[in-house]
XYZ file of C-alpha atoms in Angstrom:
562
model
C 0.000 0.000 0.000
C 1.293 3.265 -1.336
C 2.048 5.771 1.641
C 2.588 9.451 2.854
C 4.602 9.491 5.476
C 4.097 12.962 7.720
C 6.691 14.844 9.670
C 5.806 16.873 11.833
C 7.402 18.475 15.651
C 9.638 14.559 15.161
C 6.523 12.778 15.354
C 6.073 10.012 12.105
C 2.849 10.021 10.766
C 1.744 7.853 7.907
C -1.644 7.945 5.828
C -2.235 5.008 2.858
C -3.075 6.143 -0.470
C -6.077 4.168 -0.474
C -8.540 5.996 -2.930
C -7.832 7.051 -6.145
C -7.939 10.540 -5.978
C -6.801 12.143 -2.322
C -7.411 16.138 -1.910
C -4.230 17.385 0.912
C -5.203 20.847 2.401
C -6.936 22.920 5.421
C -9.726 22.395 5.033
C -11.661 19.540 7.423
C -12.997 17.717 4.385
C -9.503 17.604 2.541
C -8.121 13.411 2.540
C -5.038 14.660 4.606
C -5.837 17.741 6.513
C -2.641 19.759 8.003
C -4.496 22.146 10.552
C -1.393 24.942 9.339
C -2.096 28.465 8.258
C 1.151 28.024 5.523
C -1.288 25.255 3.536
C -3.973 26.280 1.109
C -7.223 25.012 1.800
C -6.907 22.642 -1.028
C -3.613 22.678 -1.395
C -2.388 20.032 -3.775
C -4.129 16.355 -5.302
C -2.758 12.741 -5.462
C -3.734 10.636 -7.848
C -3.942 6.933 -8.272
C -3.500 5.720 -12.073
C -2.124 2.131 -13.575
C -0.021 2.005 -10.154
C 1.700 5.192 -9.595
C 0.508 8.181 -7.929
C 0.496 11.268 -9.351
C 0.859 14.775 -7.186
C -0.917 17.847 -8.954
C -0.155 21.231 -6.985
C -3.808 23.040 -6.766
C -2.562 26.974 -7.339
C -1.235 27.118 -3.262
C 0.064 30.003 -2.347
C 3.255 28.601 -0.499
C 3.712 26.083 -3.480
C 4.185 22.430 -3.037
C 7.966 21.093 -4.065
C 9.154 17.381 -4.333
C 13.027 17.061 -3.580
C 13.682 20.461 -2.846
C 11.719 21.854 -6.990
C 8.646 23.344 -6.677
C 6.157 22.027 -9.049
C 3.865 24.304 -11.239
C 0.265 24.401 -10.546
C -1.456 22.006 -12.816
C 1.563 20.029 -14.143
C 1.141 16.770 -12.557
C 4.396 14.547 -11.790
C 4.676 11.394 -11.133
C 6.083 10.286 -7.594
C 9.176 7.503 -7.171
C 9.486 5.815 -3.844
C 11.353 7.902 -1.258
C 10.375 11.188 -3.342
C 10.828 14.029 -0.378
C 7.001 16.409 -0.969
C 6.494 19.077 1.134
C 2.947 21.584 1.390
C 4.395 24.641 2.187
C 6.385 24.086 5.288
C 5.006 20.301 5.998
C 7.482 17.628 5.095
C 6.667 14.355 3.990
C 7.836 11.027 2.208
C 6.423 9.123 -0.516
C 6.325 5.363 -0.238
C 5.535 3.705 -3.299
C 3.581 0.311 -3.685
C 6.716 -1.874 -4.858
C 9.623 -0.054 -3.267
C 11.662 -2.764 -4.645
C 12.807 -3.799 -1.587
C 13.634 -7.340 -0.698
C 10.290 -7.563 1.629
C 9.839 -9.849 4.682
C 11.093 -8.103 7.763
C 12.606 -5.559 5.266
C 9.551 -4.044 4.983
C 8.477 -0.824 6.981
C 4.851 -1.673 7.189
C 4.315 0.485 10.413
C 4.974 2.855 7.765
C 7.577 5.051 10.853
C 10.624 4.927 9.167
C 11.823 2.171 10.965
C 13.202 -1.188 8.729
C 14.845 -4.193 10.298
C 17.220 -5.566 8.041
C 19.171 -8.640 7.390
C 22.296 -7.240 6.889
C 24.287 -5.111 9.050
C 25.291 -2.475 6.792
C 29.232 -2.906 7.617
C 28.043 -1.569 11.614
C 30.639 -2.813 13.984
C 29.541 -3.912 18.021
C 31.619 -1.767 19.805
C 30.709 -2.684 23.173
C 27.620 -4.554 25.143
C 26.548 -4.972 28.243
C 25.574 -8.927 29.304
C 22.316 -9.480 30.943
C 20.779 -5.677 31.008
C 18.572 -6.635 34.193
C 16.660 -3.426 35.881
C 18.290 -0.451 36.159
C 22.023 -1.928 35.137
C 24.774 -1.792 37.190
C 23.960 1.500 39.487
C 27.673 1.461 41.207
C 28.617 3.218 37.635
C 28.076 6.077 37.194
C 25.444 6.309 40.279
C 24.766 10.225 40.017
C 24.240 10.027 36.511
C 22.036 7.280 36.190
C 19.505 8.238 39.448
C 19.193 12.131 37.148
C 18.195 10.134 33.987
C 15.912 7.915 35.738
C 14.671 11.173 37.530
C 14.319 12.518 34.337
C 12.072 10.123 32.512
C 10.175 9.622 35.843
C 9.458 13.278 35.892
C 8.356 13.025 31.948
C 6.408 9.971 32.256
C 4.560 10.622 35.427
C 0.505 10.806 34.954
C 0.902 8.864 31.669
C -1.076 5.396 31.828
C -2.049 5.693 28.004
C 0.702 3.469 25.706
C -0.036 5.508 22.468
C 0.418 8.959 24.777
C 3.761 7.160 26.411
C 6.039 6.112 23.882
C 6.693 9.176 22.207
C 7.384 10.685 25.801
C 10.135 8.046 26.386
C 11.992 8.962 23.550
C 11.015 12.960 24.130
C 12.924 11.919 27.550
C 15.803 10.141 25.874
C 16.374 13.214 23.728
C 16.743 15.132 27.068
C 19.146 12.569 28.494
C 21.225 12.475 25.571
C 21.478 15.527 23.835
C 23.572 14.241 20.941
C 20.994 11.691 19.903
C 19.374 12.544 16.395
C 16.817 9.858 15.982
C 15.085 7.459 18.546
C 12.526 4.428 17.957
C 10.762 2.012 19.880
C 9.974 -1.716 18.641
C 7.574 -3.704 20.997
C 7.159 -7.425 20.581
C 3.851 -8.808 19.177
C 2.448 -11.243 21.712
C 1.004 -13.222 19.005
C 3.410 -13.420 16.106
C 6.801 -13.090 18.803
C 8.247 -10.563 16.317
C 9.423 -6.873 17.116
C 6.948 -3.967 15.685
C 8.070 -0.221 15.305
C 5.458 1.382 17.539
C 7.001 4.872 17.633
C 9.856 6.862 15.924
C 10.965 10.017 16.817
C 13.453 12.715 14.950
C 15.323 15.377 16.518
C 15.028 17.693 13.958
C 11.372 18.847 12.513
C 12.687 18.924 8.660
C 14.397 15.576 8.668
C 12.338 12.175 7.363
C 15.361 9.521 7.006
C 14.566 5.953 7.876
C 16.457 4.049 10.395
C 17.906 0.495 9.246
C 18.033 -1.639 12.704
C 20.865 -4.624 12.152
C 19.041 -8.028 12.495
C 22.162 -9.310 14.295
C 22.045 -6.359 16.725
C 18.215 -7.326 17.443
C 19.060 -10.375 17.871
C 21.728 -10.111 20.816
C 19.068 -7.783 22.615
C 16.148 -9.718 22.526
C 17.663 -13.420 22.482
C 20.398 -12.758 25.282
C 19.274 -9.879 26.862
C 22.245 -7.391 26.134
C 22.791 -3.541 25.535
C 24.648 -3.203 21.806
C 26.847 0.260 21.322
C 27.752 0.033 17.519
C 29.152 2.234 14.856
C 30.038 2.141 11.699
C 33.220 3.551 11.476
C 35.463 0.488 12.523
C 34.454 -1.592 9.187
C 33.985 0.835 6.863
C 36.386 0.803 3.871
C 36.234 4.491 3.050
C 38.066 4.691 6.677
C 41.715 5.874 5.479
C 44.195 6.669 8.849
C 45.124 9.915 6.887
C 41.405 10.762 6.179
C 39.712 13.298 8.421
C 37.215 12.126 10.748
C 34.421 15.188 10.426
C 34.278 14.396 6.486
C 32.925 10.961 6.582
C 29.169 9.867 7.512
C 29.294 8.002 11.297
C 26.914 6.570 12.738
C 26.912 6.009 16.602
C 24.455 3.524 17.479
C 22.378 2.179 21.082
C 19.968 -0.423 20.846
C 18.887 -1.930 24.490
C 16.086 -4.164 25.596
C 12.982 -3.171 27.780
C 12.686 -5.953 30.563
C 9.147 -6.733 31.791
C 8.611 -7.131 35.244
C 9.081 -11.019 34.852
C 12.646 -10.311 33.346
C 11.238 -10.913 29.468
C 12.026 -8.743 27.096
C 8.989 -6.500 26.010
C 10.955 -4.411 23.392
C 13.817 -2.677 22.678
C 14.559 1.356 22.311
C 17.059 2.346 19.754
C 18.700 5.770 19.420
C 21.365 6.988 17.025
C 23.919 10.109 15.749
C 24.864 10.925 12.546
C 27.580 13.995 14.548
C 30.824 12.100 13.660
C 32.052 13.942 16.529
C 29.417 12.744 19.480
C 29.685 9.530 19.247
C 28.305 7.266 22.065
C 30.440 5.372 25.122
C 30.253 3.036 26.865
C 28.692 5.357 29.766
C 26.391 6.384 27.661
C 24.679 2.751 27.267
C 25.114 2.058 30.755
C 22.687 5.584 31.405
C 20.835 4.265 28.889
C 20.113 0.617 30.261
C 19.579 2.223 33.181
C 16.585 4.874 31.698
C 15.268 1.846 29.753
C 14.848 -0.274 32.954
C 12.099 2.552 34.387
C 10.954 2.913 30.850
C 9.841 -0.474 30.314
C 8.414 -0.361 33.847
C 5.856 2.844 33.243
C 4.982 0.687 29.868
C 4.629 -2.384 31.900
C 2.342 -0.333 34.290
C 0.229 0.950 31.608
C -0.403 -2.085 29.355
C -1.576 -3.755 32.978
C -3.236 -1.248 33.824
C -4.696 -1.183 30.222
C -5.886 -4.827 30.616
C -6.950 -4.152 34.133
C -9.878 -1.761 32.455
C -10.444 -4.100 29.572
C -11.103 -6.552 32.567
C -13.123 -4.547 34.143
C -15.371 -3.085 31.554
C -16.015 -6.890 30.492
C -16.577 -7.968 33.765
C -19.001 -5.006 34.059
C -20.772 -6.203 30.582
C -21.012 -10.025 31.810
C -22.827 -8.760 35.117
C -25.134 -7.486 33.031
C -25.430 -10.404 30.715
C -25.786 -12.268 34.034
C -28.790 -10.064 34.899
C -30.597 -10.061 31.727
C -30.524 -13.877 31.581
C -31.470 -14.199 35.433
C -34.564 -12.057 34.457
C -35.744 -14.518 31.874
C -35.618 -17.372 34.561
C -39.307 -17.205 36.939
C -39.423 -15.034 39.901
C -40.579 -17.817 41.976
C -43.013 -20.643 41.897
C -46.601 -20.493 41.771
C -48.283 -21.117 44.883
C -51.286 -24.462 44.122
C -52.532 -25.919 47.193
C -51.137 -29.215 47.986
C -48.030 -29.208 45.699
C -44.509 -27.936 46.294
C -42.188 -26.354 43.837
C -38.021 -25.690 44.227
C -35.721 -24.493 41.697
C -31.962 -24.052 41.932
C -29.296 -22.435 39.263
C -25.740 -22.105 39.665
C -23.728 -20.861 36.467
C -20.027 -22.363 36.301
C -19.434 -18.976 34.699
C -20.984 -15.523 34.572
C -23.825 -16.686 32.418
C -24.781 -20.693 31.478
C -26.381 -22.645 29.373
C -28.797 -24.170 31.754
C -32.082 -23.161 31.476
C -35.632 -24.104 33.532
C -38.742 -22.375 33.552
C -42.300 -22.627 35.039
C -45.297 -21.412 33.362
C -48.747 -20.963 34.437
C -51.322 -21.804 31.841
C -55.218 -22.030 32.264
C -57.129 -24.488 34.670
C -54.825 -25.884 36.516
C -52.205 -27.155 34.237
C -48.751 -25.661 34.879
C -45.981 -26.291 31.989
C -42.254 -26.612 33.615
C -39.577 -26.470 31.222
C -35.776 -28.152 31.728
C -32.802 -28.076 29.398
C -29.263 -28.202 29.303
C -27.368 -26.560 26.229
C -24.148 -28.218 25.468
C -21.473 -26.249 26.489
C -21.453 -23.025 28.861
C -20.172 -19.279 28.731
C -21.354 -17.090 26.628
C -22.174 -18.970 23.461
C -23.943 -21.535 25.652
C -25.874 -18.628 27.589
C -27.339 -17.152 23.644
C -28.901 -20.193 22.741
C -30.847 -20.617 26.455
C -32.000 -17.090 25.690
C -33.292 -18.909 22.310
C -34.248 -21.655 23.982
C -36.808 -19.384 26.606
C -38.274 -17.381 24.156
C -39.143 -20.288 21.757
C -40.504 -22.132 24.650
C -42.929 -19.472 26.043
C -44.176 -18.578 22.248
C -44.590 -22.134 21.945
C -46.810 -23.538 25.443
C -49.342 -20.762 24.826
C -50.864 -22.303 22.652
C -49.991 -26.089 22.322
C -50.163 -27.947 25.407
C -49.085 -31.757 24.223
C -45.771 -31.977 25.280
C -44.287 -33.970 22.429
C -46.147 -31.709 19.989
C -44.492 -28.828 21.399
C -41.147 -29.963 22.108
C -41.215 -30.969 17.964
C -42.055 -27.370 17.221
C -39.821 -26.246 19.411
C -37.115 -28.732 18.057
C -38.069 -27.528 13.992
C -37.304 -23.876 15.876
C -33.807 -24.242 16.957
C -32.688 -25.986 13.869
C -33.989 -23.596 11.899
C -30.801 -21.389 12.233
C -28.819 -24.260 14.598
C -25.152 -23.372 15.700
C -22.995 -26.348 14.964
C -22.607 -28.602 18.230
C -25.016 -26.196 20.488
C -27.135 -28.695 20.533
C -29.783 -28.463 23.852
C -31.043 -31.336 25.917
C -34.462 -30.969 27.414
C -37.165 -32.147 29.328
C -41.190 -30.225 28.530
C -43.327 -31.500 31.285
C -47.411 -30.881 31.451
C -48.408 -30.957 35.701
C -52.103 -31.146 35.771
C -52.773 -29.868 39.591
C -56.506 -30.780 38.944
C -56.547 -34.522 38.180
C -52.792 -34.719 39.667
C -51.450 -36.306 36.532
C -48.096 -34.862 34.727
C -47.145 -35.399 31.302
C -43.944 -35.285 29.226
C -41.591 -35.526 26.431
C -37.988 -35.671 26.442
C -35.218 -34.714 23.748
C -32.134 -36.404 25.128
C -32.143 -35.479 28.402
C -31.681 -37.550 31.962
C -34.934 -39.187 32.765
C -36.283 -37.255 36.183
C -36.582 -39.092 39.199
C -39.473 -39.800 40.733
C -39.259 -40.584 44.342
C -42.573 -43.346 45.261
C -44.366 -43.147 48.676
C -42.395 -46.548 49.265
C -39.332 -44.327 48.835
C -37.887 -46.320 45.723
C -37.081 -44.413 42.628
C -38.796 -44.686 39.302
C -37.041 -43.968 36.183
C -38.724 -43.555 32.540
C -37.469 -46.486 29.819
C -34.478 -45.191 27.935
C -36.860 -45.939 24.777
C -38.834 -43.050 25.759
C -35.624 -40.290 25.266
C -35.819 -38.633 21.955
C -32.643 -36.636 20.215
C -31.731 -33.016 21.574
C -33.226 -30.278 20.363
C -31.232 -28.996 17.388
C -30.201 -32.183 15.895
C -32.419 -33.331 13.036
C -35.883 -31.481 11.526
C -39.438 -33.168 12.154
C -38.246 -35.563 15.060
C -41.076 -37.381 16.209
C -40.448 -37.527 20.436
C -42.559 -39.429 22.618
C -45.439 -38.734 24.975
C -44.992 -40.342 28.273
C -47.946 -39.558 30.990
C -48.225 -40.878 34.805
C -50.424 -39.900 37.543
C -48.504 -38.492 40.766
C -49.462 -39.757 43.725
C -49.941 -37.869 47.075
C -46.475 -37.869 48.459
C -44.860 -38.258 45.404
C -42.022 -35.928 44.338
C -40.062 -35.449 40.910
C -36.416 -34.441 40.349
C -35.055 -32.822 37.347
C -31.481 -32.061 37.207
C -28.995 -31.444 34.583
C -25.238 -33.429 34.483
C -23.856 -30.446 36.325
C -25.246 -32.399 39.585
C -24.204 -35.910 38.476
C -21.311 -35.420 37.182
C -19.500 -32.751 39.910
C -16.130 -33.771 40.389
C -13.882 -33.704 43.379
C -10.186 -32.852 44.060
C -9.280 -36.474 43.050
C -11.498 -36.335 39.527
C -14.162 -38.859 41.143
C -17.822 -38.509 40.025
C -20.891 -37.393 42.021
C -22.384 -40.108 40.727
C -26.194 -41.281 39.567
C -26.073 -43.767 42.185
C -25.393 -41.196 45.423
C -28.140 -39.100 43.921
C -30.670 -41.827 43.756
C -29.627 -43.181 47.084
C -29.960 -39.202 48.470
C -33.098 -38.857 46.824
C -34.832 -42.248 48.259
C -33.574 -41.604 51.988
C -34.949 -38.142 51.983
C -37.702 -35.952 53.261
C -40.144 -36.053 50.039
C -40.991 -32.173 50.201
C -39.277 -30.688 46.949
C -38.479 -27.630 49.355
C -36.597 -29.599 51.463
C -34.934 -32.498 49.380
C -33.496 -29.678 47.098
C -31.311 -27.968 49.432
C -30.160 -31.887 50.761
C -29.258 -32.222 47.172
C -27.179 -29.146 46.506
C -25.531 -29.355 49.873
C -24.494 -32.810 49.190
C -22.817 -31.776 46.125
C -21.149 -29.279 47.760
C -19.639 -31.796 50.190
C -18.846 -33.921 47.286
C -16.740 -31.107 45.648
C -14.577 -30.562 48.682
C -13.676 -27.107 48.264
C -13.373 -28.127 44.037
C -14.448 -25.292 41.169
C -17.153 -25.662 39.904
C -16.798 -27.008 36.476
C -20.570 -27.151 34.875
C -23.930 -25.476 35.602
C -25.889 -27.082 38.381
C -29.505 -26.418 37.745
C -31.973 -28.365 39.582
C -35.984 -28.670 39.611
C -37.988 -30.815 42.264
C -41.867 -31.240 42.709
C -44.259 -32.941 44.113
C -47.487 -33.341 46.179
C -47.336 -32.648 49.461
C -50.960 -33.461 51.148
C -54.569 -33.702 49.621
C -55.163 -31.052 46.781
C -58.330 -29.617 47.017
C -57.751 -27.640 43.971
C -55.612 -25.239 41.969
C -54.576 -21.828 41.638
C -51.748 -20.241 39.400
């Protein structure tokens, strides 16, 4: 992508050439708007034709000039990579599509001037420093080094955002070392483990050249944690004993690594001379090392602090997640004389994917809905919200529970999300003639705890597919009357299968034994239940939803009321 890179008060700027024609002026609307009473309001045009770029000056009154000509208004030129274009006083740098360049880690894509390249450009490692831990070695130089790290304390303080604090290191470093002409900063990319330019910085406003950082040089910083002082001077072979130092072009070079607070290295700072006559020491990497160590501790602070708000801004947003689905969960259990109801839901996470619901309908039949959506989280916690509403749209108006559990199965594959599939239990309590019917799409058959205190299971036969699976399932209608006493448990394999320390199962068994040598009120065998989990855990995470429904009849119904 064809670039203009922006100078301006040492800060790097770039903007991609992206549309074919890009207006440069004053005025707010322009492409690339330089808030500058020296440029015209529409000041010049760039143009975008068969792969070059073309720069038209627009009649400005402080002319626009590539490498130091002024162009004539309405005589188009065409741009070459590294052309120099300024807009009045604005200085800038053309960077062409194919800059023939060898590409790779060549390539400036930051677009700040900054290119890592493979070869070392006949630099020479003058000196190092092994293992560049905190603050380096403070017994040298000990007056120096506490004023630099003063220095960039002072400059630094109050600034928490990254994008705000990297160009304030190297506005610091430019304090420290007065000598220094350019400065950059390369962080490394979590993801990729490579080093990106992040900020570049030049001493002097009118000057736009790009740095070349030695792989090698990189290298030694990042790999074995040490502080390079290079120049160029000792290999080059223009270097003649009888040759005057002030004629040729030296570079003096520092390139040390930022240390995280667990010792890692975070980045690296570079900063350089072209003065053939200030050329860095040895001291001056040791300040250095030492100004980098509370460098890479105020960016430490603010990328943690950074994540800290991220954190807290998504713990803020699952709260409410966790409130909206709480409020599509029933606000309690409707009171019908001679039955009990009891409901329990405890997300593994923020939000689940378990979902139960009880429903009122019209004399005396009460619908109570059970699932479990595979998974949990947030995904898991979307498709329950599916799952409700479908459910309540559903039961008003069909109340044969295999009828509606197919409509509601035909409803979540309509626009399924692969492997969310949801298993689920649609039960039909009639509180009148004390008789509850149901269908079930793949879930655990409920318990039903006899008078006798033995435990009745439905036949396997009787479990259809989860919802979600397959279009037009045909599931089963199972009906049994509840006698007085009687008490049903619903539960999803958050219960069954908690885990403790040692990885060992709740177990079916301990639930059915729990269940039989219980008190048969629901609002009393519940709590056993969860309790008893507990105890199982020992202390252990919770690692599923534990939802649980129980209900039963409690003493001679005389009637119902919702």
């Amino acid at each position: 992508m064809a670039k203009l890179i922006v100078l301006q008060s040492g800060q790097v700027t770039p903007f991609d050439l992206r549309s074919n024609e890009i207006i440069v002026g004053r005025l707010p609307e322009c492409d690339i708007q330089f808030n500058s009473t020296m440029i015209s309001r529409k000041h010049a045009r760039l143009l975008r034709q068969d792969g070059q770029v073309i720069l038209e000056d627009l009649g400005s009154g402080n002319g626009t000039f590539v490498n130091g000509r002024r162009i004539n208004a309405n005589e188009p030129i065409t741009l070459a990579n590294d052309d120099r274009v300024k807009f009045g006083p604005i200085l800038t740098r053309f960077e062409a599509d194919d800059p023939n360049q060898a590409g790779g880690e060549d390539d400036d894509s930051s677009g700040l001037g900054v290119r890592i390249s493979a070869e070392d450009g006949g630099s020479t490692i003058m000196g190092s420093l092994d293992n560049a831990q905190g603050f380096g070695l403070l017994d040298v130089q000990p007056e120096a080094k506490l004023k630099a790290v003063l220095e960039i304390s002072r400059t630094l303080a109050g600034t928490l955002e990254i994008d705000k604090l990297l160009p304030k290191i190297l506005e610091s470093l430019f304090v420290v070392f007065p000598h220094a002409d350019r400065g950059c900063i390369l962080l490394k990319d979590d993801a990729s483990g490579k080093l990106l330019p992040r900020a570049m910085q030049h001493r002097r406003a009118d000057e736009d050249e790009t740095v070349k950082l030695s792989r090698t040089v990189l290298a030694a910083v990042m790999e074995e944690k040490k502080a390079i002082l290079s120049a160029d001077a000792g290999s080059d072979s223009r270097f003649q004993a009888a040759e005057s130092i002030s004629s040729l072009s030296i570079r003096s070079m520092m390139c040390v690594p930022m240390l995280g607070l667990s010792g890692d290295v975070t980045g690296v700072i570079h900063i350089d001379t072209q003065n053939p006559l200030a050329q860095f020491r040895k001291d001056d990497l040791e300040i250095l090392v030492a100004v980098a160590g509370q460098a890479a501790m105020s960016y430490e602070s603010a990328r943690l602090l950074h994540s800290y708000v991220e954190k807290q801004k998504q713990d803020n947003e699952m709260a409410i997640a966790a409130n909206v689905q709480r409020a599509l969960l029933p606000d309690g259990s409707p009171q019908v004389q001679g039955y009990e109801f009891y409901t329990a839901y405890e997300a593994a996470q923020a939000v689940g994917g378990d979902y139960y619901d009880i429903i009122p309908l019209s004399n005396g039949l009460i619908c109570l809905a059970f699932g479990d959506v595979a998974g949990k989280g947030v995904p898991a916690s979307l498709v329950m919200s599916r799952l409700s509403s479908a459910v309540r749209t559903t039961v008003e108006f069909v109340n044969t529970p295999n009828v509606a559990v197919a409509r509601i199965n035909n409803h979540m594959c309509a626009k399924a999300v692969e492997g969310r599939f949801v298993t689920f239990v649609l039960v039909m309590l009639d509180t009148v003639n004390h008789t509850m019917s149901l269908a079930n799409a793949g879930h655990m058959s409920p318990m039903i705890r006899r008078t006798d205190e033995s435990i009745e299971e439905f036949d396997d036969t009787t479990v259809g597919i989860p919802l979600g699976v397959m279009e037009d399932f045909e599931f089963e209608l199972v009906s049994r009357p509840i006698a007085d006493g009687e008490t049903v448990v619903i539960y999803t394999d958050g219960v069954s299968e908690a885990m403790n320390p040692a990885g060992d199962l709740y177990g079916m068994e301990r639930l059915r034994k729990l269940v039989s040598g219980t008190s048969s009120r629901p609002t009393e065998l519940g709590p056993v239940i969860l309790g008893d989990v507990r105890k199982h855990a020992a202390g252990r995470a919770q690692n599923d939803d534990i939802t649980l429904m129980a209900f039963g009849r409690t003493g001679a119904a005389r009637g119902a009321e919702a």
